[in-house]
Tab-separated table of C-alpha atoms and ligand atoms in Angstrom:
chain	number	residue	atom	x	y	z
A	15	UNK	CA	0.000	0.000	0.000
A	16	UNK	CA	1.235	3.492	-0.828
A	17	UNK	CA	0.317	5.798	2.022
A	18	UNK	CA	2.067	8.905	0.652
A	19	UNK	CA	0.522	12.221	-0.407
A	20	UNK	CA	-1.277	12.633	-3.718
A	21	UNK	CA	0.749	14.363	-6.415
A	22	UNK	CA	-1.555	17.354	-6.019
A	23	UNK	CA	-0.906	17.793	-2.295
A	24	UNK	CA	2.795	17.134	-2.794
A	25	UNK	CA	3.392	20.352	-4.757
A	26	UNK	CA	2.066	22.774	-2.130
A	27	UNK	CA	5.053	24.510	-0.586
A	28	UNK	CA	3.626	25.640	2.758
A	29	UNK	CA	5.439	28.938	2.247
A	30	UNK	CA	3.115	31.788	3.059
A	31	UNK	CA	2.936	35.068	4.889
A	32	UNK	CA	1.705	33.204	7.976
A	33	UNK	CA	5.104	31.521	8.444
A	34	UNK	CA	6.697	34.861	9.400
A	35	UNK	CA	4.008	35.742	11.937
A	36	UNK	CA	4.646	32.361	13.589
A	37	UNK	CA	8.387	33.048	13.694
A	38	UNK	CA	7.741	36.482	15.233
A	39	UNK	CA	5.533	34.943	17.922
A	40	UNK	CA	8.331	32.566	18.898
A	41	UNK	CA	10.942	35.331	18.964
A	42	UNK	CA	8.639	37.464	21.085
A	43	UNK	CA	8.248	34.599	23.576
A	44	UNK	CA	11.991	33.899	23.706
A	45	UNK	CA	13.338	37.442	23.817
A	46	UNK	CA	10.418	39.406	25.231
A	47	UNK	CA	10.325	41.810	22.266
A	48	UNK	CA	7.223	43.804	21.533
A	49	UNK	CA	6.783	42.777	17.927
A	50	UNK	CA	6.029	45.403	15.300
A	51	UNK	CA	4.165	43.490	12.664
A	52	UNK	CA	4.613	44.850	9.138
A	53	UNK	CA	3.642	41.398	7.925
A	54	UNK	CA	-0.031	41.985	8.571
A	55	UNK	CA	-2.368	41.360	5.615
A	56	UNK	CA	-5.555	42.766	7.066
A	57	UNK	CA	-6.966	46.067	8.342
A	58	UNK	CA	-6.286	46.387	12.075
A	59	UNK	CA	-9.772	47.760	12.891
A	60	UNK	CA	-12.560	45.519	14.142
A	61	UNK	CA	-15.411	44.884	11.712
A	62	UNK	CA	-17.744	47.911	11.709
A	63	UNK	CA	-20.347	47.753	14.451
A	64	UNK	CA	-23.545	47.720	12.345
A	65	UNK	CA	-22.232	44.650	10.495
A	66	UNK	CA	-21.410	42.874	13.745
A	67	UNK	CA	-24.855	43.715	15.095
A	68	UNK	CA	-26.614	42.208	12.075
A	69	UNK	CA	-24.694	38.944	12.525
A	70	UNK	CA	-25.493	38.880	16.249
A	71	UNK	CA	-29.160	39.440	15.447
A	72	UNK	CA	-29.092	36.585	12.936
A	73	UNK	CA	-27.542	34.285	15.533
A	74	UNK	CA	-30.114	35.265	18.132
A	75	UNK	CA	-32.920	34.696	15.679
A	76	UNK	CA	-31.588	31.191	15.060
A	77	UNK	CA	-30.301	31.754	11.520
A	78	UNK	CA	-27.759	28.982	12.048
A	79	UNK	CA	-28.478	26.281	9.471
A	80	UNK	CA	-27.159	25.600	5.984
A	81	UNK	CA	-27.887	28.207	3.338
A	82	UNK	CA	-28.031	27.631	-0.424
A	83	UNK	CA	-24.580	26.686	-1.776
A	84	UNK	CA	-24.464	29.923	-3.778
A	85	UNK	CA	-25.140	31.981	-0.661
A	86	UNK	CA	-28.370	33.635	0.475
A	87	UNK	CA	-30.374	35.262	-2.303
A	88	UNK	CA	-30.426	38.684	-0.626
A	89	UNK	CA	-26.638	38.832	-0.452
A	90	UNK	CA	-26.151	37.663	-4.046
A	91	UNK	CA	-28.621	40.367	-5.122
A	92	UNK	CA	-26.892	43.021	-3.013
A	93	UNK	CA	-23.513	42.195	-4.561
A	94	UNK	CA	-25.043	42.272	-8.052
A	95	UNK	CA	-26.734	45.645	-7.356
A	96	UNK	CA	-23.560	47.076	-5.904
A	97	UNK	CA	-21.459	46.088	-8.931
A	98	UNK	CA	-24.174	47.353	-11.282
A	99	UNK	CA	-24.167	50.704	-9.531
A	100	UNK	CA	-20.380	50.921	-9.403
A	101	UNK	CA	-19.492	49.747	-12.895
A	102	UNK	CA	-22.572	50.454	-14.960
A	103	UNK	CA	-23.269	47.047	-16.409
A	104	UNK	CA	-26.340	45.113	-15.227
A	105	UNK	CA	-24.885	42.289	-13.155
A	106	UNK	CA	-27.521	39.703	-12.153
A	107	UNK	CA	-27.613	37.659	-8.978
A	108	UNK	CA	-27.326	34.458	-11.060
A	109	UNK	CA	-23.873	35.727	-12.050
A	110	UNK	CA	-22.677	35.828	-8.413
A	111	UNK	CA	-21.672	33.080	-5.989
A	112	UNK	CA	-20.876	33.962	-2.362
A	113	UNK	CA	-17.877	31.967	-1.097
A	114	UNK	CA	-16.011	31.403	2.184
A	115	UNK	CA	-13.459	34.173	1.575
A	116	UNK	CA	-12.016	35.432	-1.694
A	117	UNK	CA	-9.481	32.616	-1.559
A	118	UNK	CA	-12.244	30.097	-2.101
A	119	UNK	CA	-13.622	32.184	-4.971
A	120	UNK	CA	-10.143	32.065	-6.518
A	121	UNK	CA	-9.911	28.331	-5.906
A	122	UNK	CA	-13.273	27.733	-7.599
A	123	UNK	CA	-12.224	29.921	-10.539
A	124	UNK	CA	-9.067	27.849	-11.069
A	125	UNK	CA	-10.902	24.569	-10.529
A	126	UNK	CA	-13.517	25.584	-13.104
A	127	UNK	CA	-11.019	26.277	-15.856
A	128	UNK	CA	-7.517	24.812	-15.415
A	129	UNK	CA	-6.700	21.330	-16.708
A	130	UNK	CA	-3.406	19.516	-16.078
A	131	UNK	CA	-0.843	20.893	-18.528
A	132	UNK	CA	-2.675	24.187	-19.097
A	133	UNK	CA	-0.513	27.285	-18.877
A	134	UNK	CA	-1.491	30.156	-16.598
A	135	UNK	CA	0.193	33.536	-16.885
A	136	UNK	CA	0.910	35.236	-13.565
A	137	UNK	CA	2.714	38.573	-13.213
A	138	UNK	CA	5.873	38.303	-11.117
A	139	UNK	CA	5.534	39.251	-8.247
A	140	UNK	CA	2.003	38.208	-7.232
A	141	UNK	CA	-0.065	36.972	-4.278
A	142	UNK	CA	1.550	33.599	-3.518
A	143	UNK	CA	-1.572	31.485	-3.533
A	144	UNK	CA	-2.360	31.864	-7.281
A	145	UNK	CA	0.674	29.842	-8.346
A	146	UNK	CA	0.238	27.281	-5.567
A	147	UNK	CA	-3.324	26.486	-6.634
A	148	UNK	CA	-2.446	26.328	-10.328
A	149	UNK	CA	0.334	23.851	-9.530
A	150	UNK	CA	-1.985	21.898	-7.244
A	151	UNK	CA	-4.308	21.382	-10.216
A	152	UNK	CA	-1.470	20.256	-12.471
A	153	UNK	CA	-1.333	23.542	-14.370
A	154	UNK	CA	1.891	25.190	-15.502
A	155	UNK	CA	2.720	28.629	-14.110
A	156	UNK	CA	4.231	31.090	-16.570
A	157	UNK	CA	5.556	34.027	-14.600
A	158	UNK	CA	5.891	37.269	-16.533
A	159	UNK	CA	8.176	39.786	-14.799
A	160	UNK	CA	6.711	43.178	-14.017
A	161	UNK	CA	8.780	46.295	-14.637
A	162	UNK	CA	10.042	48.410	-11.775
A	163	UNK	CA	11.655	51.792	-11.300
A	164	UNK	CA	12.003	53.798	-8.124
A	165	UNK	CA	10.255	56.811	-9.694
A	166	UNK	CA	7.225	55.055	-11.153
A	167	UNK	CA	6.994	51.785	-9.222
A	168	UNK	CA	5.728	48.601	-10.864
A	169	UNK	CA	3.941	48.231	-14.182
A	170	UNK	CA	2.805	45.365	-16.392
A	171	UNK	CA	4.936	44.337	-19.333
A	172	UNK	CA	2.052	44.036	-21.776
A	173	UNK	CA	4.180	42.978	-24.789
A	174	UNK	CA	5.809	40.259	-22.759
A	175	UNK	CA	2.455	38.970	-21.495
A	176	UNK	CA	1.125	38.883	-25.053
A	177	UNK	CA	4.214	37.120	-26.363
A	178	UNK	CA	3.973	34.398	-23.687
A	179	UNK	CA	0.559	33.270	-24.874
A	180	UNK	CA	0.616	29.875	-26.585
A	181	UNK	CA	-2.051	27.416	-27.660
A	182	UNK	CA	-1.824	25.961	-24.148
A	183	UNK	CA	-2.520	29.236	-22.324
A	184	UNK	CA	-5.782	29.052	-20.422
A	185	UNK	CA	-5.727	32.100	-18.233
A	186	UNK	CA	-4.091	35.359	-17.212
A	187	UNK	CA	-4.246	36.194	-13.512
A	188	UNK	CA	-4.557	39.847	-12.606
A	189	UNK	CA	-4.741	41.589	-9.235
A	190	UNK	CA	-5.605	45.265	-9.001
A	191	UNK	CA	-4.751	47.072	-6.716
A	192	UNK	CA	-1.852	44.769	-6.272
A	193	UNK	CA	-0.518	42.666	-3.425
A	194	UNK	CA	2.438	42.750	-2.662
A	195	UNK	CA	3.502	45.941	-4.462
A	196	UNK	CA	0.633	48.358	-3.722
A	197	UNK	CA	0.413	49.182	-7.422
A	198	UNK	CA	-2.789	50.642	-8.820
A	199	UNK	CA	-2.565	49.754	-12.501
A	200	UNK	CA	-3.513	52.431	-14.996
A	201	UNK	CA	-6.832	52.192	-16.867
A	202	UNK	CA	-4.741	51.715	-20.025
A	203	UNK	CA	-2.964	48.650	-18.603
A	204	UNK	CA	-6.330	47.161	-17.601
A	205	UNK	CA	-7.778	47.816	-21.054
A	206	UNK	CA	-4.755	46.232	-22.715
A	207	UNK	CA	-5.082	43.070	-20.619
A	208	UNK	CA	-8.769	42.888	-21.435
A	209	UNK	CA	-7.953	43.262	-25.132
A	210	UNK	CA	-5.404	40.438	-24.975
A	211	UNK	CA	-7.831	38.110	-23.171
A	212	UNK	CA	-10.565	38.868	-25.696
A	213	UNK	CA	-8.369	38.541	-28.782
A	214	UNK	CA	-6.488	35.440	-27.640
A	215	UNK	CA	-9.558	33.807	-26.100
A	216	UNK	CA	-8.062	33.137	-22.672
A	217	UNK	CA	-9.689	33.623	-19.268
A	218	UNK	CA	-8.900	36.789	-17.377
A	219	UNK	CA	-9.109	36.094	-13.644
A	220	UNK	CA	-9.251	39.476	-11.954
A	221	UNK	CA	-8.819	39.687	-8.184
A	222	UNK	CA	-9.988	43.169	-7.165
A	223	UNK	CA	-10.169	42.601	-3.414
A	224	UNK	CA	-8.355	45.894	-2.646
A	225	UNK	CA	-10.594	47.981	-4.922
A	226	UNK	CA	-11.546	50.486	-2.203
A	227	UNK	CA	-7.937	50.940	-1.068
A	228	UNK	CA	-7.100	53.569	-3.656
A	229	UNK	CA	-5.267	56.705	-2.504
A	230	UNK	CA	-4.923	58.499	-5.789
A	231	UNK	CA	-5.599	57.716	-9.416
A	232	UNK	CA	-8.495	55.927	-11.038
A	233	UNK	CA	-9.507	52.337	-10.370
A	234	UNK	CA	-10.586	50.625	-13.589
A	235	UNK	CA	-12.353	47.287	-13.170
A	236	UNK	CA	-12.405	44.550	-15.807
A	237	UNK	CA	-16.195	44.584	-15.292
A	238	UNK	CA	-16.276	47.933	-17.072
A	239	UNK	CA	-15.741	46.130	-20.357
A	240	UNK	CA	-19.158	45.452	-21.898
A	241	UNK	CA	-17.986	42.040	-23.148
A	242	UNK	CA	-16.765	40.789	-19.723
A	243	UNK	CA	-19.077	37.775	-19.666
A	244	UNK	CA	-17.148	36.182	-22.545
A	245	UNK	CA	-13.837	35.844	-20.706
A	246	UNK	CA	-13.805	37.359	-17.187
A	247	UNK	CA	-13.771	35.626	-13.812
A	248	UNK	CA	-14.044	38.422	-11.238
A	249	UNK	CA	-13.138	37.944	-7.584
A	250	UNK	CA	-13.796	40.266	-4.679
A	251	UNK	CA	-14.801	39.975	-1.045
A	252	UNK	CA	-15.634	41.485	2.300
A	253	UNK	CA	-12.325	40.781	4.050
A	254	UNK	CA	-10.421	43.960	3.325
A	255	UNK	CA	-13.063	46.588	2.457
A	256	UNK	CA	-15.112	45.993	5.615
A	257	UNK	CA	-12.333	44.532	7.762
A	258	UNK	CA	-14.005	41.111	7.851
A	259	UNK	CA	-11.082	38.741	7.245
A	260	UNK	CA	-12.146	36.255	9.926
A	261	UNK	CA	-15.715	36.085	8.672
A	262	UNK	CA	-14.592	34.282	5.526
A	263	UNK	CA	-16.784	35.883	2.882
A	264	UNK	CA	-15.924	36.595	-0.724
A	265	UNK	CA	-17.522	36.232	-4.126
A	266	UNK	CA	-16.933	35.147	-7.679
A	267	UNK	CA	-18.704	36.849	-10.573
A	268	UNK	CA	-18.842	35.298	-14.037
A	269	UNK	CA	-21.378	34.440	-16.711
A	270	UNK	CA	-24.296	32.369	-15.415
A	271	UNK	CA	-23.146	29.042	-16.836
A	272	UNK	CA	-19.831	29.308	-14.960
A	273	UNK	CA	-21.546	30.226	-11.710
A	274	UNK	CA	-23.966	27.274	-12.002
A	275	UNK	CA	-20.952	24.956	-12.249
A	276	UNK	CA	-19.190	26.780	-9.390
A	277	UNK	CA	-22.287	26.173	-7.239
A	278	UNK	CA	-22.119	22.438	-8.023
A	279	UNK	CA	-18.451	22.384	-6.961
A	280	UNK	CA	-19.217	24.399	-3.820
A	281	UNK	CA	-21.983	22.002	-2.771
A	282	UNK	CA	-19.440	19.185	-2.789
A	283	UNK	CA	-16.540	21.039	-1.169
A	284	UNK	CA	-17.942	23.216	1.621
A	285	UNK	CA	-21.768	23.161	1.228
A	286	UNK	CA	-22.254	26.906	1.757
A	287	UNK	CA	-20.716	30.025	3.308
A	288	UNK	CA	-21.442	30.621	7.014
A	289	UNK	CA	-25.108	31.541	7.486
A	290	UNK	CA	-25.026	34.348	10.084
A	291	UNK	CA	-21.870	35.877	8.566
A	292	UNK	CA	-23.817	36.386	5.337
A	293	UNK	CA	-26.575	38.217	7.220
A	294	UNK	CA	-23.960	40.512	8.733
A	295	UNK	CA	-22.474	41.175	5.305
A	296	UNK	CA	-25.884	42.374	4.082
A	297	UNK	CA	-25.438	45.430	6.275
A	298	UNK	CA	-21.978	46.189	4.892
A	299	UNK	CA	-23.165	47.934	1.737
A	300	UNK	CA	-24.907	50.646	3.780
A	301	UNK	CA	-21.662	51.683	5.427
A	302	UNK	CA	-19.323	53.007	2.803
A	303	UNK	CA	-19.006	56.128	4.973
A	304	UNK	CA	-17.072	53.969	7.473
A	305	UNK	CA	-15.010	52.465	4.659
A	306	UNK	CA	-14.136	55.970	3.514
A	307	UNK	CA	-12.974	56.922	7.045
A	308	UNK	CA	-10.782	53.812	7.124
A	309	UNK	CA	-9.237	54.617	3.741
A	310	UNK	CA	-8.479	58.199	4.863
A	311	UNK	CA	-6.729	56.761	7.914
A	312	UNK	CA	-4.736	54.340	5.756
A	313	UNK	CA	-3.680	57.129	3.433
A	314	UNK	CA	-2.186	59.035	6.372
A	315	UNK	CA	-0.391	55.883	7.514
A	316	UNK	CA	0.936	55.310	4.009
A	317	UNK	CA	2.363	58.809	3.897
A	318	UNK	CA	4.051	58.348	7.285
A	319	UNK	CA	5.603	55.017	6.318
A	320	UNK	CA	6.777	56.347	2.968
A	321	UNK	CA	8.510	59.392	4.390
A	322	UNK	CA	10.127	57.332	7.180
A	323	UNK	CA	11.294	54.558	4.852
A	324	UNK	CA	12.848	57.106	2.544
A	325	UNK	CA	15.317	57.845	5.347
A	326	UNK	CA	16.646	54.276	5.517
A	327	UNK	CA	19.945	53.718	3.736
A	328	UNK	CA	19.951	51.066	1.014
A	329	UNK	CA	16.147	51.120	0.729
A	330	UNK	CA	14.582	52.320	-2.510
A	331	UNK	CA	10.837	52.736	-2.265
A	332	UNK	CA	8.127	54.049	-4.562
A	333	UNK	CA	4.830	55.458	-3.341
A	334	UNK	CA	2.032	52.859	-3.603
A	335	UNK	CA	-1.304	54.215	-4.875
A	336	UNK	CA	-3.358	51.248	-3.701
A	337	UNK	CA	-3.805	48.323	-1.255
A	338	UNK	CA	-1.905	48.724	2.049
A	339	UNK	CA	1.562	47.514	1.208
A	340	UNK	CA	4.936	49.003	0.442
A	341	UNK	CA	7.413	46.909	-1.475
A	342	UNK	CA	10.827	48.535	-1.206
A	343	UNK	CA	13.836	47.364	-3.151
A	344	UNK	CA	16.651	46.349	-0.766
A	345	UNK	CA	19.056	44.894	-3.349
A	346	UNK	CA	21.934	47.068	-2.137
A	347	UNK	CA	21.678	45.637	1.393
A	348	UNK	CA	21.252	42.068	0.149
A	349	UNK	CA	24.265	42.316	-2.161
A	350	UNK	CA	26.493	43.700	0.580
A	351	UNK	CA	25.566	40.887	2.949
A	352	UNK	CA	25.194	38.104	0.389
A	353	UNK	CA	21.663	37.600	1.729
A	354	UNK	CA	18.355	36.597	0.220
A	355	UNK	CA	15.275	38.652	1.116
A	356	UNK	CA	14.285	35.749	3.360
A	357	UNK	CA	17.574	36.113	5.285
A	358	UNK	CA	16.815	39.802	5.667
A	359	UNK	CA	13.307	39.225	7.061
A	360	UNK	CA	14.380	36.447	9.423
A	361	UNK	CA	17.333	38.468	10.784
A	362	UNK	CA	15.197	41.577	11.207
A	363	UNK	CA	12.628	39.636	13.244
A	364	UNK	CA	15.313	38.012	15.352
A	365	UNK	CA	17.360	41.081	16.123
A	366	UNK	CA	14.722	43.856	16.294
A	367	UNK	CA	11.344	42.133	16.524
A	368	UNK	CA	10.077	43.661	13.270
A	369	UNK	CA	8.127	41.407	10.919
A	370	UNK	CA	8.339	41.921	7.157
A	371	UNK	CA	7.524	39.467	4.388
A	372	UNK	CA	10.366	38.595	2.009
A	373	UNK	CA	9.686	39.257	-1.649
A	374	UNK	CA	10.594	35.647	-2.426
A	375	UNK	CA	7.243	34.543	-1.020
A	376	UNK	CA	5.530	36.295	-3.935
A	377	UNK	CA	7.968	35.722	-6.681
A	378	UNK	CA	10.509	33.377	-8.219
A	379	UNK	CA	12.558	36.242	-9.648
A	380	UNK	CA	11.630	39.922	-9.617
A	381	UNK	CA	10.525	40.072	-5.980
A	382	UNK	CA	13.770	38.596	-4.696
A	383	UNK	CA	15.251	42.040	-4.211
A	384	UNK	CA	12.253	43.346	-2.260
A	385	UNK	CA	10.418	42.985	1.046
A	386	UNK	CA	6.772	43.687	1.767
A	387	UNK	CA	5.712	45.979	4.588
A	388	UNK	CA	2.080	46.510	5.455
A	389	UNK	CA	0.969	49.890	6.761
A	390	UNK	CA	-2.254	48.525	8.285
A	391	UNK	CA	-1.117	49.452	11.772
A	392	UNK	CA	-0.985	52.351	14.171
A	393	UNK	CA	1.017	55.403	13.072
A	394	UNK	CA	3.274	55.280	16.155
A	395	UNK	CA	4.031	51.628	15.521
A	396	UNK	CA	4.858	52.456	11.905
A	397	UNK	CA	7.350	55.071	13.100
A	398	UNK	CA	8.875	52.769	15.678
A	399	UNK	CA	9.058	49.780	13.317
A	400	UNK	CA	10.788	51.776	10.591
A	401	UNK	CA	13.144	53.275	13.191
A	402	UNK	CA	14.102	49.789	14.391
A	403	UNK	CA	14.553	48.713	10.759
A	404	UNK	CA	16.808	51.720	10.197
A	405	UNK	CA	18.948	50.788	13.213
A	406	UNK	CA	19.161	47.223	11.945
A	407	UNK	CA	20.224	48.306	8.464
A	408	UNK	CA	22.764	50.814	9.831
A	409	UNK	CA	24.241	48.113	12.048
A	410	UNK	CA	24.562	45.492	9.329
A	411	UNK	CA	25.904	47.909	6.750
A	412	UNK	CA	28.568	49.227	9.090
A	413	UNK	CA	29.427	45.788	10.518
B	519	PLP	C1	-4.679	39.626	-3.468
B	519	PLP	C2	-5.459	38.858	-2.469
B	519	PLP	N1	-6.449	38.066	-2.889
B	519	PLP	C3	-7.169	37.344	-2.030
B	519	PLP	C4	-6.910	37.363	-0.680
B	519	PLP	C5	-7.706	36.484	0.239
B	519	PLP	O1	-8.836	37.111	0.739
B	519	PLP	P1	-9.827	36.365	1.732
B	519	PLP	O2	-9.353	36.610	3.122
B	519	PLP	O3	-11.170	36.995	1.491
B	519	PLP	O4	-9.820	34.921	1.394
B	519	PLP	C6	-5.886	38.174	-0.189
B	519	PLP	C7	-5.574	38.179	1.247
B	519	PLP	O5	-4.511	38.509	1.707
B	519	PLP	C8	-5.133	38.927	-1.112
B	519	PLP	O6	-4.130	39.720	-0.703
């Protein structure tokens, strides 16, 4: 009998942002440091009160059983109405499935479309879980390096993406605003990607989970293309916008036939999203005023982190226009020490109690010279964390 893992489970690396939080916890226990966590991938505020109250009410009223696999009708309709209002096209509730977090929406999107041997184009760097899931399904990841300069930050290399498309290409994965770089892609870049997907007849999986975290510039959604139903799989969720990461609620939007199949998969994998969490989420759409206050707060934090980081030797950083991450280039420091970005992050945690996420987690190539810092934390902690980082860098560069 062979009692080993399946070939699908075998390929999952276990590398993720969570590994560095675990390391920090251990260091904190051992050395008594107060950890400054720039590794954080979620807003630090509790979920807004009216949303919490709706979920409590649902629990008290006994709304605790299974729901339809696609999610409750009211929430699917609310999402459809919201997207219709925001992007102009008439999205219908039959084109929406509510999922346990955006990660599950992404998983369903890949499961719906990727066969073993299919090629999937992913910009390098990107959110680590895209490539892991593609590999899990037997797909082949084709990373396309993004361009970077200190003045203008990251951008897509559209020609390179187009030239990588072969008869085996099934999908392009896109994330806007972008984790880990904080890039808000220009409307032109979005339109170009949409054009490529349409012309080459490949799926465009667009993860727009940070769509409200935009500090300047214009957010263009792939749903603004009138032909989106032909080739778009759109993912979004409640985790970031309403600070609901632990509630596990996201959604996938695609043409009805895709969603019907996604519902069949969902029924066999997890049955349905959590019942009372969905009731809470219904209240979310009435509270964009609170979202706006949170974004204003994050913009101030971004500006503080940017101006502080600028003072650190060997760190080259560009101003992110979206999400809540900075992705500075630290190649000068790495070269001097002969380190990888992972060495940098591990040493920084161990000697100063500051958590960052090494660029390697998001990237086989381009990200190797970078680290990710989240600014979803208190302004004073941002100042202290960058100060400790500065001391660390000064020490290692002079040592
Ligand atoms: C780009 C991106 N997509 C999806 C997710 C997952 O979201 P959720 O918590 O709703 O599963 C994250 C979370 O960090 C993310 O950064």
